[in-house]
Amino acid sequence: MTARAAFAALRSPSPALRAAWLCSGLAAAALARAAINGSGATSAFLAGSGFGFALLWLALGGGWRPTLPRPGSLVIGLLGGILLVGVPLVAGPSTRALTAMRPEPFVAWLVVTILVVCGEEVLLRGALIEAVQQASGPVAAVLVSSVAFALMHVPLYGWGVVPIDLAAGACLAGLRYLTGGVAAPAVAHLLADLATWWL
Amino acid sequence: MVAVRRQPRAGWVALAAGLLALAAAARLSPTWHPPLFDGIVVEDPYKYLEPPPGKPGNATSVSDTLALDQGVSPQLYSGTLENPPQAQMIADRDAFQLPSGTTSIKASIAPIKPPAPVTDGRISGNVYEFKVANQAGTDLALVPGTTITIVLRAPNGVTNGTIVHFNGTTWDKVPTDNGGLPDLYATNATQLGDYAVLVTGAQTPEPSFLTPVPLSSPSPTPTPSSGGGPTPWLVIGLVAAAILVGVLWRTLGDREP
């Protein structure tokens, strides 16, 4: 299939078909990222940034358009991020394994993390939630976006992350429905990701 | 395309369910994980004690000496120097029984030659010896009912492993969980000693240590991690791209519903 045909499918008037194409695109991007990542910092940064851009492209192709966030959404996102970091800290074991989440330099890590978070949020909590909501309602939208969020991490991080990412995906979808936009989940997601540098 | 409007009821329900599930998932995990995993994963090639042709050697060992914490053993984290560490041990405060006269403890992790062959499958990567002793060299045992978390990394791409413990005669499989990356394995162990990752089934291109050999001293030369940094143009390009995304967002966007 050509890129033009793929883009046309993403713009399908059928929300179910659009959701299917968005999920397929997400799966392909996640697999490609894991394949490119390698064991060096440069390839990992390139894979991460390519993944972020691919998701942005998919979301825009799927009809999502940016909106200016309300200040209240940013505050809700901030509180959501504190919960995403705080709940596992309080509920989880004190023991912690190192998983190499601090690749230098910090600025490059920060930029790629922002890019990946934006890509994931506009695709999952933007385009995908809208498509599934139109096709099957909010319960299905929360479930599908959360499952997609958990599964897309598997190629790079393994199956062990699925329970916690499934739960985090539901939280982020909740923030999306609470505020009506992707700014709140994006802020919460970004805060939780940035916290991993210091935790 | 119809934008999804605010639906506070659906939002609160999803958020509450997600937070409950998050707490449950964190509670059941053997080791603490960050809630999301969107960092950049840089995993050094696996370092062998006895490297096969073309594979890196100089697997590191580590030894940490810690003072007691108000008369009991302190919270302990020890890990080898690879990125991420190939072997880690984590213990809570007051996890060890201390003989009288103990003033400090020494935790050490070292790659060793396998003390015995495995009967089913093969050992993937190095066997590691985990020891905690007091300043007099007396090995310490865990307080009954407590555990120590052992985390082992298998060679890159080995994702079907199980942690095994050497009981002095044979290798025993122990309950194994994911340690945060596909080739990281964790277990909450009730004793120290020799641990390794066992793989069965599909073979991977690495050496098989099936021949029993005498124990030997560990590799004495720790090697710092060598991640390698991205080039400046990459950083500049990423910053420019992020600014571009922000500008597009700002100029194209309408107000949130």
Coordinates of C-alpha atoms in Angstrom, one line a residue:
Chain A
M1 CA 0.0 0.0 0.0
T2 CA 1.3 3.4 -0.9
A3 CA 1.7 6.2 1.7
R4 CA -1.1 8.1 -0.1
A5 CA -3.5 5.1 0.2
A6 CA -2.5 4.6 3.9
F7 CA -3.2 8.3 4.5
A8 CA -6.6 8.0 2.8
A9 CA -7.5 5.0 5.0
L10 CA -6.6 7.1 8.0
R11 CA -9.2 9.7 6.9
S12 CA -11.9 7.1 6.4
P13 CA -15.4 8.3 7.4
S14 CA -15.9 5.0 9.2
P15 CA -14.6 5.5 12.8
A16 CA -14.1 1.8 13.4
L17 CA -11.9 1.5 10.3
R18 CA -10.0 4.6 11.2
A19 CA -9.4 3.2 14.7
A20 CA -8.1 0.0 13.2
W21 CA -5.7 1.8 11.0
L22 CA -4.5 4.0 13.8
C23 CA -3.8 0.8 15.9
S24 CA -2.0 -0.8 13.0
G25 CA 0.1 2.2 12.5
L26 CA 0.9 2.4 16.2
A27 CA 1.9 -1.3 16.2
A28 CA 4.2 -0.8 13.2
A29 CA 5.8 2.3 14.7
A30 CA 6.4 0.5 18.1
L31 CA 8.0 -2.5 16.4
A32 CA 10.1 -0.3 14.2
R33 CA 11.3 1.7 17.2
A34 CA 12.3 -1.5 19.0
A35 CA 14.2 -2.7 15.9
I36 CA 16.1 0.5 15.4
N37 CA 16.8 1.2 19.1
G38 CA 19.9 -1.0 19.3
S39 CA 22.3 -0.8 22.2
G40 CA 23.8 2.7 21.6
A41 CA 22.6 6.1 22.7
T42 CA 22.5 7.6 19.3
S43 CA 20.3 4.9 17.8
A44 CA 18.1 5.0 20.9
F45 CA 17.6 8.7 20.5
L46 CA 16.9 8.5 16.8
A47 CA 14.5 5.6 17.3
G48 CA 12.6 7.6 20.0
S49 CA 12.4 10.7 18.0
G50 CA 11.3 8.8 14.9
F51 CA 8.6 7.1 16.9
G52 CA 7.3 10.4 18.2
F53 CA 7.1 12.0 14.7
A54 CA 5.5 8.8 13.3
L55 CA 2.7 9.0 15.9
L56 CA 2.2 12.7 15.3
W57 CA 1.9 12.0 11.6
L58 CA -0.6 9.2 12.2
A59 CA -2.7 11.4 14.5
L60 CA -2.8 14.2 12.1
G61 CA -3.6 11.8 9.3
G62 CA -6.4 10.4 11.4
G63 CA -8.0 13.8 11.6
W64 CA -6.8 15.0 15.0
R65 CA -6.1 18.7 15.2
P66 CA -4.4 20.6 17.9
T67 CA -6.3 22.9 20.3
L68 CA -5.1 25.5 22.7
P69 CA -5.3 24.1 26.2
R70 CA -7.3 25.8 29.0
P71 CA -5.2 26.7 32.1
G72 CA -7.5 24.5 34.1
S73 CA -6.5 21.5 32.0
L74 CA -2.9 22.1 32.7
V75 CA -3.5 22.2 36.4
I76 CA -5.5 19.0 36.2
G77 CA -2.7 17.4 34.2
L78 CA -0.2 18.5 36.8
L79 CA -2.3 16.9 39.6
G80 CA -2.7 13.8 37.5
G81 CA 1.0 13.5 37.0
I82 CA 1.6 13.8 40.7
L83 CA -0.8 10.9 41.2
L84 CA 0.8 8.8 38.5
V85 CA 4.2 9.1 40.2
G86 CA 2.9 9.1 43.8
V87 CA 0.6 6.1 43.8
P88 CA 3.2 3.6 42.7
L89 CA 5.7 5.2 45.0
V90 CA 3.4 4.7 48.0
A91 CA 1.9 1.4 47.1
G92 CA 4.9 -0.3 45.6
P93 CA 7.8 -2.1 47.2
S94 CA 10.8 0.0 48.3
T95 CA 13.1 -2.2 46.3
R96 CA 14.1 -0.8 42.9
A97 CA 15.9 -2.3 39.9
L98 CA 17.9 -0.1 37.6
T99 CA 16.7 -0.1 34.0
A100 CA 18.9 2.6 32.4
M101 CA 16.5 5.4 32.2
R102 CA 19.0 8.2 32.3
P103 CA 20.9 8.3 29.0
E104 CA 23.0 11.5 28.7
P105 CA 22.8 14.3 27.7
F106 CA 19.8 15.4 29.7
V107 CA 18.6 18.0 27.1
A108 CA 18.4 15.4 24.3
W109 CA 16.6 13.0 26.6
L110 CA 14.2 15.8 27.6
V111 CA 13.4 16.8 24.0
V112 CA 12.9 13.2 22.8
T113 CA 10.7 12.4 25.8
I114 CA 8.6 15.5 25.1
L115 CA 8.3 14.4 21.5
V116 CA 7.3 10.9 22.3
V117 CA 4.8 12.0 25.0
C118 CA 3.2 14.4 22.5
G119 CA 3.0 11.8 19.8
E120 CA 1.5 9.2 22.1
E121 CA -1.1 11.5 23.6
V122 CA -2.3 13.0 20.3
L123 CA -2.6 9.6 18.8
L124 CA -4.0 7.6 21.7
R125 CA -6.0 10.2 23.7
G126 CA -6.6 12.3 20.7
A127 CA -7.3 10.5 17.4
L128 CA -7.8 7.0 18.7
I129 CA -10.2 7.9 21.6
E130 CA -12.2 10.1 19.2
A131 CA -12.5 7.3 16.6
V132 CA -13.4 4.6 19.1
Q133 CA -15.8 6.9 21.0
Q134 CA -17.7 7.5 17.7
A135 CA -17.7 3.9 16.9
S136 CA -18.5 2.3 20.3
G137 CA -18.8 4.8 23.1
P138 CA -16.6 6.0 25.9
V139 CA -16.1 2.7 27.7
A140 CA -14.6 1.1 24.6
A141 CA -12.6 4.2 24.0
V142 CA -11.0 4.0 27.4
L143 CA -10.3 0.3 27.1
V144 CA -8.9 0.3 23.6
S145 CA -6.7 3.3 24.2
S146 CA -5.4 1.8 27.4
V147 CA -4.7 -1.6 25.9
A148 CA -3.0 0.1 22.9
F149 CA -0.9 2.2 25.4
A150 CA 0.2 -0.9 27.3
L151 CA 0.9 -3.1 24.3
M152 CA 2.9 -0.5 22.4
H153 CA 5.5 -0.6 25.2
V154 CA 6.0 -4.4 25.0
P155 CA 8.5 -4.5 22.1
L156 CA 11.0 -2.3 23.9
Y157 CA 10.3 -3.0 27.6
G158 CA 8.8 -6.5 27.7
W159 CA 5.5 -7.9 29.0
G160 CA 6.3 -7.0 32.6
V161 CA 5.2 -3.4 32.0
V162 CA 1.7 -4.3 30.8
P163 CA -0.2 -4.2 34.1
I164 CA 1.2 -0.8 35.2
D165 CA 0.9 0.8 31.8
L166 CA -2.6 -0.5 31.4
A167 CA -3.6 1.2 34.6
A168 CA -1.7 4.4 33.7
G169 CA -3.5 4.4 30.3
A170 CA -6.8 4.3 32.0
C171 CA -5.8 7.2 34.2
L172 CA -4.7 9.3 31.2
A173 CA -7.9 8.5 29.3
G174 CA -9.8 9.6 32.4
L175 CA -7.9 13.0 32.3
R176 CA -8.9 13.2 28.6
Y177 CA -12.6 12.8 29.4
L178 CA -12.4 15.1 32.4
T179 CA -11.0 18.0 30.4
G180 CA -12.1 17.3 26.8
G181 CA -8.6 17.7 25.4
V182 CA -5.2 16.0 25.3
A183 CA -3.3 18.7 27.2
A184 CA -4.1 17.3 30.7
P185 CA -3.0 13.7 29.9
A186 CA 0.0 15.1 28.0
V187 CA 1.1 17.1 31.1
A188 CA 0.5 14.2 33.4
H189 CA 2.3 11.8 31.2
L190 CA 5.3 14.1 30.7
L191 CA 5.6 14.8 34.5
A192 CA 5.6 11.0 35.2
D193 CA 8.2 10.4 32.5
L194 CA 10.4 13.2 33.6
A195 CA 10.2 12.0 37.2
T196 CA 12.0 8.8 36.2
W197 CA 15.2 10.8 35.8
W198 CA 15.3 11.5 39.5
L199 CA 13.5 8.5 40.9
Chain B
M1 CA -14.5 14.5 12.6
V2 CA -16.5 15.2 15.7
A3 CA -14.4 16.2 18.7
V4 CA -14.9 14.3 22.0
R5 CA -16.4 16.8 24.5
R6 CA -15.8 16.8 28.2
Q7 CA -17.5 13.9 29.9
P8 CA -16.7 14.3 33.6
R9 CA -18.5 11.1 34.8
A10 CA -16.6 8.9 32.3
G11 CA -13.4 10.8 33.2
W12 CA -13.8 10.3 37.0
V13 CA -14.7 6.6 36.6
A14 CA -11.7 5.9 34.3
L15 CA -9.3 7.9 36.5
A16 CA -10.5 6.1 39.7
A17 CA -10.3 2.7 38.1
G18 CA -6.9 3.5 36.7
L19 CA -5.5 4.7 40.0
L20 CA -6.8 1.6 41.8
A21 CA -5.3 -0.7 39.1
L22 CA -2.0 1.3 39.3
A23 CA -1.8 0.8 43.1
A24 CA -2.6 -2.9 42.7
A25 CA 0.0 -3.4 39.9
A26 CA 2.7 -1.6 41.9
R27 CA 1.8 -3.6 45.0
L28 CA 2.2 -6.9 43.2
S29 CA 5.5 -6.0 41.5
P30 CA 8.6 -7.5 43.0
T31 CA 10.6 -4.4 42.3
W32 CA 9.6 -0.8 42.0
H33 CA 9.1 0.5 38.4
P34 CA 8.4 4.0 37.2
P35 CA 4.7 4.1 36.1
L36 CA 5.5 4.9 32.5
F37 CA 8.3 3.7 30.3
D38 CA 8.9 6.4 27.7
G39 CA 12.5 7.0 28.5
I40 CA 15.3 6.2 26.1
V41 CA 16.5 2.6 26.5
V42 CA 20.2 2.3 26.2
E43 CA 21.4 -1.2 27.0
D44 CA 25.1 -2.0 26.7
P45 CA 26.1 -5.2 25.1
Y46 CA 26.3 -8.1 27.6
K47 CA 29.8 -8.6 29.1
Y48 CA 31.0 -12.1 29.7
L49 CA 33.3 -13.5 32.3
E50 CA 34.6 -15.8 29.6
P51 CA 33.6 -14.2 26.3
P52 CA 32.9 -16.2 23.2
P53 CA 34.6 -15.0 20.0
G54 CA 33.4 -11.5 19.1
K55 CA 31.6 -10.9 22.4
P56 CA 32.8 -8.4 25.0
G57 CA 34.5 -9.5 28.2
N58 CA 35.4 -7.8 31.4
A59 CA 32.2 -8.5 33.3
T60 CA 32.4 -6.3 36.4
S61 CA 32.1 -7.2 40.0
V62 CA 31.2 -4.9 42.9
S63 CA 31.8 -4.7 46.6
D64 CA 30.1 -2.1 48.9
T65 CA 30.8 -1.6 52.6
L66 CA 28.0 0.0 54.6
A67 CA 27.7 1.1 58.2
L68 CA 24.9 -0.2 60.4
D69 CA 21.8 1.8 60.6
Q70 CA 21.0 2.3 64.3
G71 CA 22.2 -1.2 65.1
V72 CA 20.5 -3.0 62.3
S73 CA 21.6 -3.7 58.7
P74 CA 21.0 -0.7 56.4
Q75 CA 18.9 -0.6 53.3
L76 CA 21.1 -2.1 50.7
Y77 CA 21.4 -1.6 46.9
S78 CA 24.3 -3.1 45.1
G79 CA 24.8 -3.5 41.4
T80 CA 27.5 -4.3 38.9
L81 CA 28.8 -1.5 36.7
E82 CA 27.3 -2.3 33.3
N83 CA 24.5 -0.2 32.0
P84 CA 22.0 -1.5 33.1
P85 CA 23.7 -3.6 35.7
Q86 CA 24.0 -7.3 34.9
A87 CA 23.5 -8.2 38.5
Q88 CA 21.8 -6.3 41.3
M89 CA 20.8 -7.0 44.9
I90 CA 18.4 -5.0 46.9
A91 CA 17.5 -5.4 50.5
D92 CA 15.3 -3.5 53.0
R93 CA 16.6 -2.2 56.3
D94 CA 17.0 -4.8 59.0
A95 CA 17.0 -7.7 56.5
F96 CA 20.0 -9.5 57.9
Q97 CA 20.8 -11.3 61.2
L98 CA 23.8 -9.6 62.7
P99 CA 26.3 -11.6 64.9
S100 CA 27.3 -9.6 68.0
G101 CA 30.2 -7.2 67.4
T102 CA 29.1 -6.4 63.9
T103 CA 29.8 -2.8 63.0
S104 CA 29.5 -2.8 59.2
I105 CA 28.4 -5.1 56.4
K106 CA 30.0 -5.8 53.1
A107 CA 27.9 -6.7 50.1
S108 CA 29.5 -8.1 47.1
I109 CA 28.4 -9.4 43.7
A110 CA 30.9 -11.2 41.4
P111 CA 30.7 -13.2 38.2
I112 CA 32.0 -16.7 38.7
K113 CA 32.5 -19.8 36.7
P114 CA 29.4 -22.1 37.0
P115 CA 29.9 -24.5 40.0
A116 CA 27.8 -27.2 38.3
P117 CA 26.1 -27.9 35.0
V118 CA 22.4 -27.5 34.6
T119 CA 20.4 -30.6 33.7
D120 CA 17.6 -28.9 31.7
G121 CA 18.4 -26.1 29.3
R122 CA 21.5 -23.9 29.7
I123 CA 22.8 -21.0 31.6
S124 CA 22.6 -17.7 29.7
G125 CA 25.3 -15.2 30.5
N126 CA 27.3 -15.3 33.7
V127 CA 26.7 -17.0 37.0
Y128 CA 26.8 -14.4 39.8
E129 CA 27.8 -15.0 43.4
F130 CA 25.9 -12.7 45.9
K131 CA 27.4 -12.4 49.3
V132 CA 26.8 -10.2 52.4
A133 CA 29.2 -10.5 55.3
N134 CA 30.2 -8.5 58.3
Q135 CA 33.5 -6.7 58.8
A136 CA 35.0 -9.9 60.2
G137 CA 34.1 -11.8 57.1
T138 CA 31.2 -13.8 58.6
D139 CA 28.5 -14.5 56.0
L140 CA 25.2 -13.0 57.1
A141 CA 21.8 -14.8 56.8
L142 CA 18.5 -13.1 56.1
V143 CA 16.1 -12.5 59.0
P144 CA 13.5 -15.3 58.8
G145 CA 10.5 -14.1 56.8
T146 CA 12.4 -11.5 54.9
T147 CA 13.6 -11.6 51.3
I148 CA 16.3 -10.0 49.2
T149 CA 15.6 -8.9 45.6
I150 CA 18.0 -10.4 43.1
V151 CA 17.9 -8.9 39.6
L152 CA 19.9 -10.5 36.8
R153 CA 20.3 -9.3 33.2
A154 CA 20.6 -11.9 30.4
P155 CA 22.5 -11.3 27.2
N156 CA 20.8 -8.9 24.9
G157 CA 17.6 -10.3 23.3
V158 CA 17.3 -13.3 25.7
T159 CA 13.7 -12.9 26.8
N160 CA 12.7 -16.4 27.8
G161 CA 14.8 -16.8 31.0
T162 CA 14.2 -18.1 34.5
I163 CA 16.4 -17.4 37.5
V164 CA 18.0 -20.4 39.0
H165 CA 19.8 -20.8 42.4
F166 CA 22.6 -23.2 43.1
N167 CA 21.8 -25.2 46.3
G168 CA 25.2 -26.7 46.7
T169 CA 24.5 -29.7 44.5
T170 CA 22.1 -28.7 41.8
W171 CA 20.3 -25.7 40.3
D172 CA 16.8 -24.8 41.5
K173 CA 14.4 -22.7 39.5
V174 CA 13.0 -19.8 41.6
P175 CA 9.9 -17.7 41.0
T176 CA 11.0 -15.1 38.4
D177 CA 9.4 -11.8 37.4
N178 CA 10.3 -9.2 34.8
G179 CA 12.8 -6.6 36.1
G180 CA 11.7 -3.7 33.9
L181 CA 13.3 -4.6 30.5
P182 CA 12.7 -7.7 28.4
D183 CA 16.0 -9.3 29.4
L184 CA 16.0 -8.2 33.1
Y185 CA 14.8 -10.9 35.6
A186 CA 14.0 -10.4 39.2
T187 CA 13.2 -12.7 42.1
N188 CA 12.6 -12.2 45.8
A189 CA 15.1 -14.7 47.3
T190 CA 15.2 -16.2 50.7
Q191 CA 19.0 -16.8 50.6
L192 CA 22.1 -15.5 49.0
G193 CA 24.6 -17.6 47.0
D194 CA 25.0 -18.3 43.3
Y195 CA 22.3 -17.2 40.8
A196 CA 22.1 -17.3 37.0
V197 CA 19.5 -17.1 34.2
L198 CA 18.4 -20.4 32.7
V199 CA 17.0 -20.6 29.2
T200 CA 15.3 -23.6 27.7
G201 CA 14.0 -24.2 24.2
A202 CA 15.1 -21.8 21.5
Q203 CA 18.9 -21.4 21.3
T204 CA 20.6 -18.0 21.1
P205 CA 24.1 -17.5 19.7
E206 CA 26.1 -17.5 22.9
P207 CA 28.3 -20.0 24.7
S208 CA 26.9 -22.7 26.8
F209 CA 28.6 -23.2 30.1
L210 CA 27.7 -26.8 30.6
T211 CA 31.0 -28.1 31.8
P212 CA 31.5 -28.1 35.6
V213 CA 34.6 -26.2 36.5
P214 CA 36.2 -25.2 39.8
L215 CA 35.2 -21.9 41.4
S216 CA 37.6 -19.2 40.7
S217 CA 38.0 -15.6 41.8
P218 CA 35.9 -13.1 40.0
S219 CA 37.1 -10.6 37.4
P220 CA 38.8 -7.9 39.5
T221 CA 38.7 -5.1 37.0
P222 CA 35.5 -3.1 36.9
T223 CA 34.8 -1.4 33.7
P224 CA 32.7 1.8 33.6
S225 CA 29.7 1.7 31.4
S226 CA 30.2 2.9 27.9
G227 CA 26.9 4.3 26.5
G228 CA 28.4 6.8 24.0
G229 CA 26.7 10.1 23.6
P230 CA 24.7 11.4 20.6
T231 CA 26.4 13.9 18.4
P232 CA 25.7 17.6 18.7
W233 CA 23.8 17.8 15.4
L234 CA 21.3 15.3 16.8
V235 CA 20.7 17.5 19.9
I236 CA 20.3 20.6 17.7
G237 CA 18.0 18.9 15.3
L238 CA 15.8 17.5 18.1
V239 CA 15.5 20.9 19.8
A240 CA 14.6 22.5 16.5
A241 CA 12.0 19.9 15.8
A242 CA 10.5 20.3 19.2
I243 CA 10.3 24.1 18.7
L244 CA 8.6 23.5 15.3
V245 CA 6.0 21.2 16.8
G246 CA 5.3 23.8 19.5
V247 CA 5.0 26.6 17.0
L248 CA 2.6 24.5 14.8
W249 CA 0.5 23.6 17.8
R250 CA 0.3 27.2 18.8
T251 CA -0.6 28.6 15.4
L252 CA -2.9 25.8 14.1
G253 CA -4.9 25.3 17.3
D254 CA -8.4 26.3 18.4
R255 CA -9.4 26.5 22.0
E256 CA -10.0 23.2 23.8
P257 CA -13.8 22.4 24.0

